[in-house]
Coordinates of C-alpha atoms in Angstrom, one line a residue:
M1 CA -126.8 29.7 235.6
D2 CA -125.0 32.8 234.0
E3 CA -127.2 35.0 231.8
G4 CA -126.3 35.6 228.3
A5 CA -125.2 33.4 225.4
Q6 CA -124.2 29.9 226.3
L7 CA -121.0 28.8 224.9
T8 CA -120.2 24.9 223.8
R9 CA -116.9 23.8 223.4
V10 CA -116.1 22.3 219.9
A11 CA -114.2 19.1 219.8
A12 CA -110.5 19.3 220.5
G13 CA -108.6 19.3 217.1
P14 CA -106.7 21.6 214.6
R15 CA -109.0 24.2 213.4
Y16 CA -108.5 26.2 210.2
E17 CA -108.1 29.9 210.5
V18 CA -110.2 30.5 207.3
F19 CA -109.9 34.3 207.4
H20 CA -106.1 34.2 207.5
T21 CA -104.5 34.4 203.8
D22 CA -102.2 31.2 204.5
C23 CA -105.2 28.9 205.2
P24 CA -105.4 25.9 203.1
A25 CA -109.4 25.9 203.3
R26 CA -109.4 29.2 201.9
D27 CA -107.9 27.9 198.7
V28 CA -110.5 25.2 198.3
V29 CA -113.3 27.9 198.8
D30 CA -111.5 30.1 196.1
H31 CA -111.5 27.2 193.8
V32 CA -115.1 26.1 194.4
T33 CA -116.4 29.6 194.1
S34 CA -114.3 30.6 191.3
K35 CA -116.2 31.7 188.0
W36 CA -115.9 28.0 186.6
G37 CA -115.6 25.7 189.8
I38 CA -119.0 25.9 190.7
W39 CA -120.2 25.1 187.3
V40 CA -117.8 22.0 187.2
L41 CA -119.2 20.9 190.4
I42 CA -122.7 21.2 189.2
S43 CA -122.2 19.6 185.9
L44 CA -120.7 16.5 187.6
R45 CA -123.4 16.4 190.4
S46 CA -125.1 13.4 189.1
N47 CA -122.8 11.7 186.7
E48 CA -119.1 11.2 185.7
L49 CA -118.1 13.1 182.3
R50 CA -115.5 13.0 180.0
F51 CA -113.4 16.3 179.4
Y52 CA -115.3 17.0 176.1
E53 CA -118.7 16.4 177.9
L54 CA -117.8 18.7 180.5
R55 CA -116.6 21.5 178.1
D56 CA -119.8 21.1 176.0
S57 CA -122.0 21.3 179.1
I58 CA -120.6 24.4 180.4
Q59 CA -121.2 27.0 177.7
G60 CA -118.6 29.7 177.4
I61 CA -115.7 27.8 179.2
S62 CA -112.4 27.6 177.2
E63 CA -110.4 24.3 177.1
K64 CA -107.7 26.2 178.8
M65 CA -110.1 27.4 181.7
L66 CA -111.6 23.9 182.0
A67 CA -108.2 22.1 182.4
Q68 CA -107.0 24.8 185.0
T69 CA -110.4 24.4 187.0
L70 CA -110.4 20.7 186.8
R71 CA -106.5 20.7 188.1
A72 CA -107.5 22.7 190.9
L73 CA -110.4 20.8 191.9
V74 CA -108.5 17.5 191.5
E75 CA -105.8 18.9 193.6
D76 CA -108.3 19.9 196.3
G77 CA -109.7 16.3 196.3
L78 CA -113.1 17.5 195.2
V79 CA -112.9 15.7 191.7
W80 CA -111.4 12.6 190.7
R81 CA -109.8 11.9 187.4
E82 CA -109.4 8.8 185.6
V83 CA -107.2 8.3 182.3
E84 CA -107.9 5.4 179.9
P85 CA -104.7 4.5 178.1
T86 CA -106.0 4.7 174.6
T87 CA -104.9 6.7 171.7
P88 CA -106.0 9.5 172.2
P89 CA -106.2 9.0 175.9
Q90 CA -109.8 9.2 177.2
V91 CA -110.1 11.3 180.6
T92 CA -113.2 10.9 182.8
Y93 CA -113.9 13.2 185.8
G94 CA -116.4 12.6 188.8
L95 CA -117.0 13.9 192.1
T96 CA -115.1 12.5 195.2
E97 CA -117.2 12.1 198.5
F98 CA -115.9 15.5 199.5
G99 CA -116.9 16.8 196.2
Q100 CA -120.3 15.5 196.6
D101 CA -120.9 17.0 200.1
L102 CA -119.8 20.3 198.8
G103 CA -121.9 20.0 195.6
E104 CA -125.1 19.4 197.4
P105 CA -125.5 22.6 199.0
L106 CA -124.2 24.3 195.6
T107 CA -126.9 22.5 193.8
D108 CA -129.7 23.6 196.4
L109 CA -128.3 27.1 196.0
F110 CA -128.6 26.9 192.2
D111 CA -132.0 25.3 192.4
R112 CA -133.2 28.1 194.8
I113 CA -131.9 30.8 192.6
T114 CA -133.6 29.3 189.3
Q115 CA -136.9 28.7 191.1
R116 CA -137.1 32.4 192.4
L117 CA -136.1 34.1 189.1
P118 CA -139.1 35.2 186.9
A119 CA -139.6 32.8 184.0
R120 CA -137.8 34.0 180.7
G121 CA -140.1 36.8 179.0
E122 CA -142.0 37.5 182.2
E123 CA -139.6 40.2 183.5

C-alpha cells in the first residue's frame, strides 16, 4: 500500500465549482449568508409566518429588504410562499426541505454563539 493520504472517489455526477464566479451554488450561499438571509431562515426554523410576522420578528429589517431577501430565498428553493386570495392578500412563508436542511446548522451556529457570549451586563 502506498504511504500518504488515501483518496476516495466521490460518486460520479456533476460537481459544482463553488469557487468559480458563475457557480449557481455560490448564489445560494450568498443569499443564505447575506445580512438578512440568515435571520429569515432562523425565524422560519420552527414555524411558518406571514410577511408582517416575519418583519416584526427581525428587528431592523425594512419591508423592502425583507421582500428582496424572501424573493431570493424562494427562488433558491429554500423558502416556500403561499398567497391566500383575500383582500388584502395574506402571504405565508415557511422553509422547504432544502431550507430546513440548511437551517439546522445555522441554528446550531446561532445557538453556539449565544451560549458562549457573556451574559448581558457581565462583560
